[in-house]
Coordinates of C-alpha atoms in Angstrom, one line a residue:
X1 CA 65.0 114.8 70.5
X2 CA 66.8 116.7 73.2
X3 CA 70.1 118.5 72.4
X4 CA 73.3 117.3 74.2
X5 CA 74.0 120.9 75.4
X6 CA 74.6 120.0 78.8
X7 CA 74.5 122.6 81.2
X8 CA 78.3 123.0 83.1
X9 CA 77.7 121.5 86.2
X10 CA 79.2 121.8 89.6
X11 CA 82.0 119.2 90.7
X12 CA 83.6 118.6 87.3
X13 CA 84.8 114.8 86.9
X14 CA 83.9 111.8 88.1
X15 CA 86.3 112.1 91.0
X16 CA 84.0 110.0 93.3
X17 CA 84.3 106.4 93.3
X18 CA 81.6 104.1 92.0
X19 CA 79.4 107.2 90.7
X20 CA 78.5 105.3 88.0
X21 CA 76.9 108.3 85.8
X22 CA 74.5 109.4 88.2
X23 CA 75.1 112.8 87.9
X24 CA 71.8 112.9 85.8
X25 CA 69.8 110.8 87.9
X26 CA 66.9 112.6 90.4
X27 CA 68.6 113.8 93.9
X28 CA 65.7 111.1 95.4
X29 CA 67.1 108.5 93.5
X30 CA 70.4 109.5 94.3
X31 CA 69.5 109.8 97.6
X32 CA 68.3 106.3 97.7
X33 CA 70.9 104.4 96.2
X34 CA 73.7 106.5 98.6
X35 CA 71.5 105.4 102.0
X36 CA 71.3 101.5 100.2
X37 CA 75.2 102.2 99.5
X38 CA 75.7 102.7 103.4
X39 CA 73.5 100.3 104.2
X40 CA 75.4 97.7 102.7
X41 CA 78.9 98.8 103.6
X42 CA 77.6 98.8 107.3
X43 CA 76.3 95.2 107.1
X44 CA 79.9 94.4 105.7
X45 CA 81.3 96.6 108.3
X46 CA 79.3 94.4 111.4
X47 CA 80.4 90.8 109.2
X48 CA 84.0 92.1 109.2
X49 CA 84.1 93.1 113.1
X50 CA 82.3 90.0 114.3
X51 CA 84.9 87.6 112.4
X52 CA 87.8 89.6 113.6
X53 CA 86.4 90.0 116.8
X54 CA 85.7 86.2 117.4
X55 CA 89.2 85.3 116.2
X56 CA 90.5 87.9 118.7
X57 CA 88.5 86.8 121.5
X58 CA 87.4 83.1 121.5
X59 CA 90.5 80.6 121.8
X60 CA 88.4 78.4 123.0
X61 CA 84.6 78.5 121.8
X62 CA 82.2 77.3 124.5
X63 CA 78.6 77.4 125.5
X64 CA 79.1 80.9 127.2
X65 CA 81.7 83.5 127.1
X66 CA 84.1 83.8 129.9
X67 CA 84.8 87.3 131.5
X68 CA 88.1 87.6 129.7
X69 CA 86.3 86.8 126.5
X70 CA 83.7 88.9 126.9
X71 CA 86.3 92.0 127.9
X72 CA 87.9 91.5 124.8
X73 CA 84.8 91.2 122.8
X74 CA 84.0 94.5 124.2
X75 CA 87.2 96.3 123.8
X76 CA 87.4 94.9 120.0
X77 CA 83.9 96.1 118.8
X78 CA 84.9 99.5 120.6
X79 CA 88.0 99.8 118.6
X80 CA 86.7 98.8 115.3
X81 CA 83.5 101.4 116.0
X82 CA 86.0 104.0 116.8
X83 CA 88.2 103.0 113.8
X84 CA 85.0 103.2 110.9
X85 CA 84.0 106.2 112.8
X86 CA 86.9 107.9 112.2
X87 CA 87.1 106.5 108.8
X88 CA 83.7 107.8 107.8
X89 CA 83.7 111.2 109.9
X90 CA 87.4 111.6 107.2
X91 CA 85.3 110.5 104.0
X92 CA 82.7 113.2 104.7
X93 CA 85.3 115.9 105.5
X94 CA 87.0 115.4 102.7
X95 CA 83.6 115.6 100.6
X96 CA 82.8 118.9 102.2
X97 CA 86.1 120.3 101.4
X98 CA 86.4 119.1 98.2
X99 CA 83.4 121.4 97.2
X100 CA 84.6 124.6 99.7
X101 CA 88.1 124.0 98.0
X102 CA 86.9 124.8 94.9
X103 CA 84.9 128.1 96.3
X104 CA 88.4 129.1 97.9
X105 CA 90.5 129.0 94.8
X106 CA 88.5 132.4 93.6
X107 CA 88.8 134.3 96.6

């Protein structure tokens, strides 16, 4: 059997959420389930958006949408798109510095 002397590895702590153990796993696998992980929380993203959107916009629902309708449809999926942008640009930077903060303590 293999021993449990586990190399130290970089990052200690499971300080990301939902990384349920897969420090072991394969980068490809890891890779996978991450882009799957995105996938998903777009497809929520879109779901969320569109409901708020059409609550926003349509006070009255008919067969086509009138300009002020359609306006507001635009302006609310802008906002939202901005707003997740932001969100997500924030996640990442806070990734990258997580690992350059930990280079910067031993300077």
């Amino acid at each position: 059997g293999k021993g449990r002397a586990a190399a130290p590895r970089e990052g200690r702590g499971m300080e990301a959420p939902g990384g349920g153990g897969l420090g072991g796993a394969d980068p490809q696998l890891q890779r996978f389930i991450e882009v799957e992980t995105q996938k998903q929380r777009f497809q929520q993203l879109v779901h969320q958006m569109t409901e708020l959107c059409w609550e926003k916009c349509m006070d009255k629902p008919g067969p086509k949408l009138d300009s002020r309708a359609e306006t507001c449809f635009v302006n609310c999926v802008e906002r939202f798109i901005d707003t997740s942008q932001f969100i997500l640009n924030r996640l990442e930077q806070t990734q990258k510095s997580k690992s350059a903060f930990s280079e910067s303590l031993s300077d």
